[in-house]
């Protein structure tokens, strides 16, 4: 049995265990790319077989795939700096000590998300509620993951680029990387893997082709923290670009200096016994405890991120390998959390069989 078949077998076992209905993946090892599509993309109201072109709701992977990339491009264009005050761009934001750096590294002190988000009616109501919140703790004193950080980053991207977030991301990233299917607000909803059944005052029924995140939905499907849909074919191009120091098919998408900075831990949480307990770079998680990139990826040269719907991506440039697995583990309910264990086991398998892939 070759390594690729072993990987497929392991993912099929995870499907049988109920970790997710199906899974698509791309595995990039140096100059080789492998794809897989297993299981089903839907189980209700009828079973639909998965295929390699299925569009998945990327959820919080949108934060690094799109919004972080947009902020870094603005940085390269000289339109922004990391330590600029957020309030200098968004004057309605009352916390004058919070910087772009704090938003990117989740050290602003903002709460995790919008309270009672299923009651939100539109983008303006969402922003009004966000700007009303006090900080949960002093800025710069701890890492506290927050969608609010990235909602504001999305607003800053739109302000400085003069374009909607989805259009700017398409211009500077999706089109140059030939990510032909990656988008916000997909038109062909039947290509999308359905997510959860919602039953609230804003949305009733099976969510399919609409963003799963309730706050992003209220904002019209385009938000800094969620909203992107993608395929594993497209994700492989993104991974190749990172492994190739910002280049893709001879085109410079980002400078080598920018890519290098992605792998630098900017903030960390210390633990008396555990090294690398929690480390964050610019947007990305830098390999730390309980990593979705498993237990065998390099500590100092691996970046990663996950999405609530069951998506993940990681890149280890020391071993020149990157992986993205897209699933809809929230279909038909978010109560399923078996995917957390599965993705770590899958990453461990990949890293221990790197030299066996042909």
mmCIF file of C-alpha atoms in Angstrom:
data_model
loop_
_atom_site.group_PDB
_atom_site.id
_atom_site.type_symbol
_atom_site.label_atom_id
_atom_site.label_comp_id
_atom_site.label_asym_id
_atom_site.label_seq_id
_atom_site.Cartn_x
_atom_site.Cartn_y
_atom_site.Cartn_z
ATOM 1 C CA UNK A 1 0.000 0.000 0.000
ATOM 2 C CA UNK A 2 1.483 3.372 -1.001
ATOM 3 C CA UNK A 3 1.376 6.460 1.174
ATOM 4 C CA UNK A 4 -1.374 8.158 -0.824
ATOM 5 C CA UNK A 5 -3.690 5.182 -0.495
ATOM 6 C CA UNK A 6 -2.908 5.058 3.201
ATOM 7 C CA UNK A 7 -3.905 8.711 3.532
ATOM 8 C CA UNK A 8 -7.190 8.059 1.736
ATOM 9 C CA UNK A 9 -7.853 5.038 3.927
ATOM 10 C CA UNK A 10 -7.279 7.082 7.074
ATOM 11 C CA UNK A 11 -9.663 9.806 5.923
ATOM 12 C CA UNK A 12 -12.269 7.179 5.019
ATOM 13 C CA UNK A 13 -11.931 5.783 8.545
ATOM 14 C CA UNK A 14 -12.569 9.274 9.920
ATOM 15 C CA UNK A 15 -15.682 9.548 7.768
ATOM 16 C CA UNK A 16 -16.941 6.216 9.073
ATOM 17 C CA UNK A 17 -16.289 7.433 12.619
ATOM 18 C CA UNK A 18 -18.591 10.398 11.934
ATOM 19 C CA UNK A 19 -15.894 13.085 12.004
ATOM 20 C CA UNK A 20 -17.376 14.699 8.884
ATOM 21 C CA UNK A 21 -19.670 13.628 6.010
ATOM 22 C CA UNK A 22 -16.866 13.903 3.472
ATOM 23 C CA UNK A 23 -13.525 15.552 2.881
ATOM 24 C CA UNK A 24 -11.554 17.070 0.042
ATOM 25 C CA UNK A 25 -7.836 17.646 0.414
ATOM 26 C CA UNK A 26 -4.780 18.968 -1.339
ATOM 27 C CA UNK A 27 -1.296 17.901 -0.329
ATOM 28 C CA UNK A 28 1.652 19.864 -1.646
ATOM 29 C CA UNK A 29 5.090 18.277 -1.220
ATOM 30 C CA UNK A 30 7.818 20.352 -2.837
ATOM 31 C CA UNK A 31 6.831 20.483 -6.522
ATOM 32 C CA UNK A 32 4.198 17.742 -6.376
ATOM 33 C CA UNK A 33 0.488 18.152 -5.645
ATOM 34 C CA UNK A 34 -1.956 15.423 -4.641
ATOM 35 C CA UNK A 35 -5.734 15.729 -4.428
ATOM 36 C CA UNK A 36 -8.406 13.586 -2.845
ATOM 37 C CA UNK A 37 -12.186 13.633 -2.590
ATOM 38 C CA UNK A 38 -13.935 11.203 -0.294
ATOM 39 C CA UNK A 39 -17.334 10.643 1.291
ATOM 40 C CA UNK A 40 -20.399 12.770 0.724
ATOM 41 C CA UNK A 41 -20.890 16.508 0.566
ATOM 42 C CA UNK A 42 -24.491 16.220 1.798
ATOM 43 C CA UNK A 43 -26.455 13.745 3.872
ATOM 44 C CA UNK A 44 -29.765 15.607 4.075
ATOM 45 C CA UNK A 45 -32.303 16.063 2.625
ATOM 46 C CA UNK A 46 -30.679 13.440 0.381
ATOM 47 C CA UNK A 47 -27.213 11.944 0.098
ATOM 48 C CA UNK A 48 -24.923 13.655 -2.438
ATOM 49 C CA UNK A 49 -21.536 12.216 -3.306
ATOM 50 C CA UNK A 50 -18.554 14.478 -2.825
ATOM 51 C CA UNK A 51 -16.390 15.569 -5.760
ATOM 52 C CA UNK A 52 -13.130 17.446 -6.145
ATOM 53 C CA UNK A 53 -14.861 20.620 -7.355
ATOM 54 C CA UNK A 54 -17.111 20.997 -4.310
ATOM 55 C CA UNK A 55 -17.044 24.501 -2.856
ATOM 56 C CA UNK A 56 -16.588 24.592 0.908
ATOM 57 C CA UNK A 57 -17.373 27.396 3.319
ATOM 58 C CA UNK A 58 -13.907 28.296 4.616
ATOM 59 C CA UNK A 59 -15.229 29.976 7.794
ATOM 60 C CA UNK A 60 -12.303 31.444 9.785
ATOM 61 C CA UNK A 61 -9.721 30.272 7.262
ATOM 62 C CA UNK A 62 -11.054 33.387 5.494
ATOM 63 C CA UNK A 63 -9.122 35.392 8.094
ATOM 64 C CA UNK A 64 -5.730 34.284 6.801
ATOM 65 C CA UNK A 65 -6.565 33.372 3.224
ATOM 66 C CA UNK A 66 -8.232 36.676 2.374
ATOM 67 C CA UNK A 67 -8.167 39.391 5.042
ATOM 68 C CA UNK A 68 -4.613 38.902 6.301
ATOM 69 C CA UNK A 69 -3.403 38.725 2.697
ATOM 70 C CA UNK A 70 -5.216 41.983 1.902
ATOM 71 C CA UNK A 71 -3.721 43.752 4.917
ATOM 72 C CA UNK A 72 -0.231 42.544 3.981
ATOM 73 C CA UNK A 73 -0.672 43.755 0.409
ATOM 74 C CA UNK A 74 -1.680 47.185 1.736
ATOM 75 C CA UNK A 75 1.448 47.039 3.902
ATOM 76 C CA UNK A 76 3.563 46.300 0.830
ATOM 77 C CA UNK A 77 1.887 49.153 -1.053
ATOM 78 C CA UNK A 78 2.831 51.584 1.699
ATOM 79 C CA UNK A 79 -0.785 52.327 2.605
ATOM 80 C CA UNK A 80 -0.686 51.007 6.158
ATOM 81 C CA UNK A 81 1.681 50.156 8.974
ATOM 82 C CA UNK A 82 1.292 47.520 11.662
ATOM 83 C CA UNK A 83 1.361 49.877 14.628
ATOM 84 C CA UNK A 84 -1.115 52.428 13.326
ATOM 85 C CA UNK A 85 -4.086 53.072 15.611
ATOM 86 C CA UNK A 86 -7.302 51.441 14.491
ATOM 87 C CA UNK A 87 -9.246 54.556 15.495
ATOM 88 C CA UNK A 88 -7.247 56.622 13.000
ATOM 89 C CA UNK A 89 -8.988 54.642 10.258
ATOM 90 C CA UNK A 90 -12.243 53.827 12.025
ATOM 91 C CA UNK A 91 -13.104 56.912 14.114
ATOM 92 C CA UNK A 92 -16.249 55.260 15.515
ATOM 93 C CA UNK A 93 -13.978 52.786 17.325
ATOM 94 C CA UNK A 94 -13.506 54.181 20.829
ATOM 95 C CA UNK A 95 -10.470 52.197 22.025
ATOM 96 C CA UNK A 96 -7.632 54.465 20.982
ATOM 97 C CA UNK A 97 -4.763 52.228 22.129
ATOM 98 C CA UNK A 98 -5.652 49.318 19.821
ATOM 99 C CA UNK A 99 -3.422 48.959 16.740
ATOM 100 C CA UNK A 100 -3.536 46.989 13.494
ATOM 101 C CA UNK A 101 -0.943 44.699 15.094
ATOM 102 C CA UNK A 102 -3.313 44.000 18.001
ATOM 103 C CA UNK A 103 -6.094 43.040 15.607
ATOM 104 C CA UNK A 104 -3.858 40.707 13.583
ATOM 105 C CA UNK A 105 -2.451 38.996 16.676
ATOM 106 C CA UNK A 106 -5.722 38.850 18.646
ATOM 107 C CA UNK A 107 -4.329 40.984 21.445
ATOM 108 C CA UNK A 108 -6.841 43.843 21.243
ATOM 109 C CA UNK A 109 -8.832 42.761 24.301
ATOM 110 C CA UNK A 110 -12.087 42.556 22.332
ATOM 111 C CA UNK A 111 -14.628 39.821 23.078
ATOM 112 C CA UNK A 112 -14.839 36.752 20.836
ATOM 113 C CA UNK A 113 -17.878 37.724 18.778
ATOM 114 C CA UNK A 114 -21.090 39.692 18.491
ATOM 115 C CA UNK A 115 -23.581 38.802 21.220
ATOM 116 C CA UNK A 116 -26.940 37.413 20.041
ATOM 117 C CA UNK A 117 -25.657 37.397 16.472
ATOM 118 C CA UNK A 118 -28.738 35.567 15.116
ATOM 119 C CA UNK A 119 -30.757 38.723 15.764
ATOM 120 C CA UNK A 120 -28.559 40.913 13.553
ATOM 121 C CA UNK A 121 -30.365 42.363 10.539
ATOM 122 C CA UNK A 122 -27.649 44.091 8.505
ATOM 123 C CA UNK A 123 -24.059 45.315 8.376
ATOM 124 C CA UNK A 124 -24.711 48.694 9.986
ATOM 125 C CA UNK A 125 -26.429 47.114 12.981
ATOM 126 C CA UNK A 126 -23.487 44.722 13.308
ATOM 127 C CA UNK A 127 -20.910 47.511 13.280
ATOM 128 C CA UNK A 128 -22.940 49.640 15.646
ATOM 129 C CA UNK A 129 -23.001 46.838 18.182
ATOM 130 C CA UNK A 130 -19.274 46.112 17.708
ATOM 131 C CA UNK A 131 -18.307 49.737 18.288
ATOM 132 C CA UNK A 132 -20.371 49.850 21.467
ATOM 133 C CA UNK A 133 -18.404 47.091 23.229
ATOM 134 C CA UNK A 134 -15.910 47.723 25.986
ATOM 135 C CA UNK A 135 -12.698 45.713 26.126
ATOM 136 C CA UNK A 136 -12.701 42.431 28.038
ATOM 137 C CA UNK A 137 -9.140 43.024 29.188
ATOM 138 C CA UNK A 138 -6.315 45.509 28.718
ATOM 139 C CA UNK A 139 -4.923 45.693 25.195
ATOM 140 C CA UNK A 140 -1.692 43.778 24.652
ATOM 141 C CA UNK A 141 -1.843 41.719 27.844
ATOM 142 C CA UNK A 142 -3.099 38.375 26.519
ATOM 143 C CA UNK A 143 -4.035 36.450 23.371
ATOM 144 C CA UNK A 144 -7.797 36.256 23.041
ATOM 145 C CA UNK A 145 -9.189 35.112 19.699
ATOM 146 C CA UNK A 146 -11.853 37.471 18.381
ATOM 147 C CA UNK A 147 -13.909 37.712 15.195
ATOM 148 C CA UNK A 148 -14.337 41.399 15.986
ATOM 149 C CA UNK A 149 -10.655 41.999 15.285
ATOM 150 C CA UNK A 150 -11.080 40.731 11.763
ATOM 151 C CA UNK A 151 -14.383 42.445 11.093
ATOM 152 C CA UNK A 152 -12.536 45.710 11.716
ATOM 153 C CA UNK A 153 -9.595 44.632 9.545
ATOM 154 C CA UNK A 154 -12.054 43.974 6.742
ATOM 155 C CA UNK A 155 -13.452 47.479 7.162
ATOM 156 C CA UNK A 156 -9.932 48.922 7.032
ATOM 157 C CA UNK A 157 -9.163 46.992 3.836
ATOM 158 C CA UNK A 158 -12.237 48.483 2.183
ATOM 159 C CA UNK A 159 -11.380 51.994 3.351
ATOM 160 C CA UNK A 160 -7.755 51.956 2.178
ATOM 161 C CA UNK A 161 -8.233 49.985 -1.035
ATOM 162 C CA UNK A 162 -11.332 51.911 -2.075
ATOM 163 C CA UNK A 163 -12.928 48.588 -2.972
ATOM 164 C CA UNK A 164 -15.227 46.056 -1.303
ATOM 165 C CA UNK A 165 -13.213 43.371 0.496
ATOM 166 C CA UNK A 166 -14.289 40.633 -1.916
ATOM 167 C CA UNK A 167 -13.238 42.671 -4.949
ATOM 168 C CA UNK A 168 -9.860 43.652 -3.511
ATOM 169 C CA UNK A 169 -9.127 40.036 -2.507
ATOM 170 C CA UNK A 170 -10.019 38.924 -6.016
ATOM 171 C CA UNK A 171 -7.766 41.548 -7.563
ATOM 172 C CA UNK A 172 -4.636 41.036 -5.462
ATOM 173 C CA UNK A 173 -4.895 37.328 -4.658
ATOM 174 C CA UNK A 174 -7.565 35.142 -6.211
ATOM 175 C CA UNK A 175 -7.030 36.162 -9.832
ATOM 176 C CA UNK A 176 -3.187 36.254 -9.791
ATOM 177 C CA UNK A 177 -3.154 32.821 -8.113
ATOM 178 C CA UNK A 178 -5.654 31.405 -10.617
ATOM 179 C CA UNK A 179 -8.005 30.594 -7.736
ATOM 180 C CA UNK A 180 -10.860 30.551 -10.222
ATOM 181 C CA UNK A 181 -13.555 29.261 -7.861
ATOM 182 C CA UNK A 182 -12.595 31.116 -4.681
ATOM 183 C CA UNK A 183 -15.075 33.830 -3.831
ATOM 184 C CA UNK A 184 -17.520 35.356 -1.414
ATOM 185 C CA UNK A 185 -21.230 34.846 -2.102
ATOM 186 C CA UNK A 186 -20.983 31.928 -4.588
ATOM 187 C CA UNK A 187 -23.454 32.008 -7.454
ATOM 188 C CA UNK A 188 -23.798 28.245 -7.983
ATOM 189 C CA UNK A 189 -25.077 27.171 -4.584
ATOM 190 C CA UNK A 190 -25.548 23.552 -5.642
ATOM 191 C CA UNK A 191 -21.766 23.224 -5.953
ATOM 192 C CA UNK A 192 -21.444 24.157 -2.292
ATOM 193 C CA UNK A 193 -21.319 21.637 0.518
ATOM 194 C CA UNK A 194 -24.270 22.427 2.805
ATOM 195 C CA UNK A 195 -23.535 23.221 6.412
ATOM 196 C CA UNK A 196 -25.941 23.495 9.320
ATOM 197 C CA UNK A 197 -29.688 23.673 9.765
ATOM 198 C CA UNK A 198 -30.578 27.093 11.137
ATOM 199 C CA UNK A 199 -33.850 27.912 12.829
ATOM 200 C CA UNK A 200 -33.877 31.473 14.094
ATOM 201 C CA UNK A 201 -35.591 34.736 13.285
ATOM 202 C CA UNK A 202 -33.091 35.540 10.517
ATOM 203 C CA UNK A 203 -32.663 32.198 8.731
ATOM 204 C CA UNK A 204 -34.693 29.008 8.671
ATOM 205 C CA UNK A 205 -33.594 25.880 6.871
ATOM 206 C CA UNK A 206 -30.453 24.162 5.637
ATOM 207 C CA UNK A 207 -27.648 26.629 4.936
ATOM 208 C CA UNK A 208 -26.215 26.013 1.497
ATOM 209 C CA UNK A 209 -24.246 28.517 -0.538
ATOM 210 C CA UNK A 210 -24.813 31.174 2.119
ATOM 211 C CA UNK A 211 -22.086 31.790 4.674
ATOM 212 C CA UNK A 212 -22.560 29.661 7.783
ATOM 213 C CA UNK A 213 -21.294 32.326 10.196
ATOM 214 C CA UNK A 214 -24.318 34.258 11.439
ATOM 215 C CA UNK A 215 -22.534 37.584 11.786
ATOM 216 C CA UNK A 216 -20.990 37.394 8.312
ATOM 217 C CA UNK A 217 -24.426 36.507 6.949
ATOM 218 C CA UNK A 218 -25.921 39.601 8.559
ATOM 219 C CA UNK A 219 -23.159 41.678 6.959
ATOM 220 C CA UNK A 220 -24.225 40.514 3.506
ATOM 221 C CA UNK A 221 -21.882 37.541 3.145
ATOM 222 C CA UNK A 222 -18.675 39.581 2.928
ATOM 223 C CA UNK A 223 -16.795 40.131 6.182
ATOM 224 C CA UNK A 224 -13.231 40.185 7.413
ATOM 225 C CA UNK A 225 -13.651 37.171 9.668
ATOM 226 C CA UNK A 226 -15.627 34.773 7.422
ATOM 227 C CA UNK A 227 -17.347 34.453 4.070
ATOM 228 C CA UNK A 228 -14.876 32.893 1.638
ATOM 229 C CA UNK A 229 -15.776 29.709 -0.268
ATOM 230 C CA UNK A 230 -13.040 27.704 -1.976
ATOM 231 C CA UNK A 231 -11.923 24.386 -3.428
ATOM 232 C CA UNK A 232 -8.858 22.291 -2.711
ATOM 233 C CA UNK A 233 -7.546 22.940 -6.221
ATOM 234 C CA UNK A 234 -7.502 26.648 -5.455
ATOM 235 C CA UNK A 235 -6.046 26.110 -1.989
ATOM 236 C CA UNK A 236 -3.129 24.208 -3.509
ATOM 237 C CA UNK A 237 -2.174 27.329 -5.482
ATOM 238 C CA UNK A 238 -2.166 29.398 -2.300
ATOM 239 C CA UNK A 239 0.027 26.850 -0.508
ATOM 240 C CA UNK A 240 2.424 26.643 -3.461
ATOM 241 C CA UNK A 241 2.822 30.410 -3.391
ATOM 242 C CA UNK A 242 3.770 30.400 0.295
ATOM 243 C CA UNK A 243 6.232 27.535 -0.155
ATOM 244 C CA UNK A 244 7.711 29.354 -3.147
ATOM 245 C CA UNK A 245 8.464 32.499 -1.126
ATOM 246 C CA UNK A 246 5.614 34.545 -2.549
ATOM 247 C CA UNK A 247 5.957 33.481 -6.189
ATOM 248 C CA UNK A 248 3.430 31.607 -8.332
ATOM 249 C CA UNK A 249 4.196 30.571 -11.916
ATOM 250 C CA UNK A 250 6.798 33.288 -12.206
ATOM 251 C CA UNK A 251 4.527 36.000 -10.789
ATOM 252 C CA UNK A 252 5.336 37.754 -7.523
ATOM 253 C CA UNK A 253 2.221 37.701 -5.366
ATOM 254 C CA UNK A 254 4.037 38.781 -2.204
ATOM 255 C CA UNK A 255 7.626 39.722 -1.428
ATOM 256 C CA UNK A 256 9.870 37.150 0.195
ATOM 257 C CA UNK A 257 10.143 39.493 3.187
ATOM 258 C CA UNK A 258 6.365 39.373 3.664
ATOM 259 C CA UNK A 259 6.264 35.569 3.494
ATOM 260 C CA UNK A 260 9.144 35.356 5.963
ATOM 261 C CA UNK A 261 7.213 37.521 8.405
ATOM 262 C CA UNK A 262 4.259 35.094 8.387
ATOM 263 C CA UNK A 263 6.412 32.502 10.137
ATOM 264 C CA UNK A 264 7.662 34.805 12.906
ATOM 265 C CA UNK A 265 5.838 34.440 16.251
ATOM 266 C CA UNK A 266 4.696 37.910 17.242
ATOM 267 C CA UNK A 267 3.009 37.093 20.560
ATOM 268 C CA UNK A 268 2.958 34.046 22.800
ATOM 269 C CA UNK A 269 1.416 32.728 25.967
ATOM 270 C CA UNK A 270 3.888 31.165 28.378
ATOM 271 C CA UNK A 271 3.364 27.958 30.314
ATOM 272 C CA UNK A 272 5.623 26.623 33.052
ATOM 273 C CA UNK A 273 5.911 23.179 31.456
ATOM 274 C CA UNK A 274 4.834 23.398 27.809
ATOM 275 C CA UNK A 275 7.024 25.023 25.163
ATOM 276 C CA UNK A 276 5.124 26.896 22.430
ATOM 277 C CA UNK A 277 1.883 26.800 24.415
ATOM 278 C CA UNK A 278 0.176 29.413 22.251
ATOM 279 C CA UNK A 279 1.928 31.443 19.563
ATOM 280 C CA UNK A 280 0.458 33.836 17.031
ATOM 281 C CA UNK A 281 1.998 35.541 14.066
ATOM 282 C CA UNK A 282 0.358 38.048 11.750
ATOM 283 C CA UNK A 283 -3.046 36.428 11.409
ATOM 284 C CA UNK A 284 -1.675 32.917 11.399
ATOM 285 C CA UNK A 285 -1.129 30.531 14.298
ATOM 286 C CA UNK A 286 2.537 29.594 14.557
ATOM 287 C CA UNK A 287 2.905 25.958 15.553
ATOM 288 C CA UNK A 288 2.025 25.491 19.215
ATOM 289 C CA UNK A 289 0.273 23.078 21.572
ATOM 290 C CA UNK A 290 -2.714 21.073 20.267
ATOM 291 C CA UNK A 291 -1.899 22.088 16.714
ATOM 292 C CA UNK A 292 -4.233 21.169 13.848
ATOM 293 C CA UNK A 293 -0.983 20.520 11.967
ATOM 294 C CA UNK A 294 -0.320 17.553 14.223
ATOM 295 C CA UNK A 295 2.585 16.620 16.415
ATOM 296 C CA UNK A 296 5.353 16.166 13.833
ATOM 297 C CA UNK A 297 5.438 19.393 11.826
ATOM 298 C CA UNK A 298 8.332 21.728 12.552
ATOM 299 C CA UNK A 299 7.843 24.080 15.502
ATOM 300 C CA UNK A 300 9.561 27.103 14.030
ATOM 301 C CA UNK A 301 8.524 26.895 10.383
ATOM 302 C CA UNK A 302 4.856 25.880 10.422
ATOM 303 C CA UNK A 303 1.861 28.202 10.144
ATOM 304 C CA UNK A 304 -1.750 27.098 10.327
ATOM 305 C CA UNK A 305 -5.370 28.081 10.751
ATOM 306 C CA UNK A 306 -8.726 26.362 11.082
ATOM 307 C CA UNK A 307 -12.335 27.172 10.299
ATOM 308 C CA UNK A 308 -15.431 26.436 12.380
ATOM 309 C CA UNK A 309 -17.148 24.592 9.526
ATOM 310 C CA UNK A 310 -14.374 21.986 9.485
ATOM 311 C CA UNK A 311 -11.728 23.488 7.220
ATOM 312 C CA UNK A 312 -8.016 23.792 7.878
ATOM 313 C CA UNK A 313 -4.725 24.676 6.233
ATOM 314 C CA UNK A 314 -1.126 24.339 7.345
ATOM 315 C CA UNK A 315 2.250 24.976 5.722
ATOM 316 C CA UNK A 316 5.596 23.649 6.941
ATOM 317 C CA UNK A 317 8.354 25.310 4.976
ATOM 318 C CA UNK A 318 11.169 23.436 6.688
ATOM 319 C CA UNK A 319 9.918 20.173 5.187
ATOM 320 C CA UNK A 320 8.394 21.906 2.146
ATOM 321 C CA UNK A 321 4.910 20.530 2.676
ATOM 322 C CA UNK A 322 1.480 22.089 2.886
ATOM 323 C CA UNK A 323 -1.950 20.596 3.388
ATOM 324 C CA UNK A 324 -5.536 21.764 3.328
ATOM 325 C CA UNK A 325 -8.552 19.613 4.154
ATOM 326 C CA UNK A 326 -12.000 21.007 3.528
ATOM 327 C CA UNK A 327 -14.983 19.443 5.252
ATOM 328 C CA UNK A 328 -18.465 20.419 6.398
ATOM 329 C CA UNK A 329 -18.288 18.812 9.832
ATOM 330 C CA UNK A 330 -21.195 21.074 10.942
ATOM 331 C CA UNK A 331 -23.538 19.261 8.550
ATOM 332 C CA UNK A 332 -26.186 18.923 9.769
ATOM 333 C CA UNK A 333 -25.221 20.162 13.261
ATOM 334 C CA UNK A 334 -22.286 21.892 14.964
ATOM 335 C CA UNK A 335 -22.460 19.501 17.906
ATOM 336 C CA UNK A 336 -20.017 17.185 16.126
ATOM 337 C CA UNK A 337 -16.428 17.914 17.249
ATOM 338 C CA UNK A 338 -14.747 14.648 16.206
ATOM 339 C CA UNK A 339 -12.893 16.495 13.441
ATOM 340 C CA UNK A 340 -10.474 18.025 15.960
ATOM 341 C CA UNK A 341 -8.879 14.679 16.710
ATOM 342 C CA UNK A 342 -9.072 13.546 13.086
ATOM 343 C CA UNK A 343 -7.141 16.407 11.535
ATOM 344 C CA UNK A 344 -4.261 15.933 13.972
ATOM 345 C CA UNK A 345 -4.073 12.206 13.188
ATOM 346 C CA UNK A 346 -4.121 12.952 9.470
ATOM 347 C CA UNK A 347 -1.305 15.490 9.769
ATOM 348 C CA UNK A 348 0.784 13.007 11.762
ATOM 349 C CA UNK A 349 0.312 10.410 9.040
ATOM 350 C CA UNK A 350 1.405 12.828 6.327
ATOM 351 C CA UNK A 351 4.525 13.954 8.151
ATOM 352 C CA UNK A 352 5.635 10.414 8.982
ATOM 353 C CA UNK A 353 5.239 9.273 5.365
ATOM 354 C CA UNK A 354 6.632 12.264 3.506
ATOM 355 C CA UNK A 355 9.392 10.310 1.788
ATOM 356 C CA UNK A 356 6.949 7.635 0.597
ATOM 357 C CA UNK A 357 4.682 9.809 -1.553
ATOM 358 C CA UNK A 358 5.440 9.338 -5.250
#
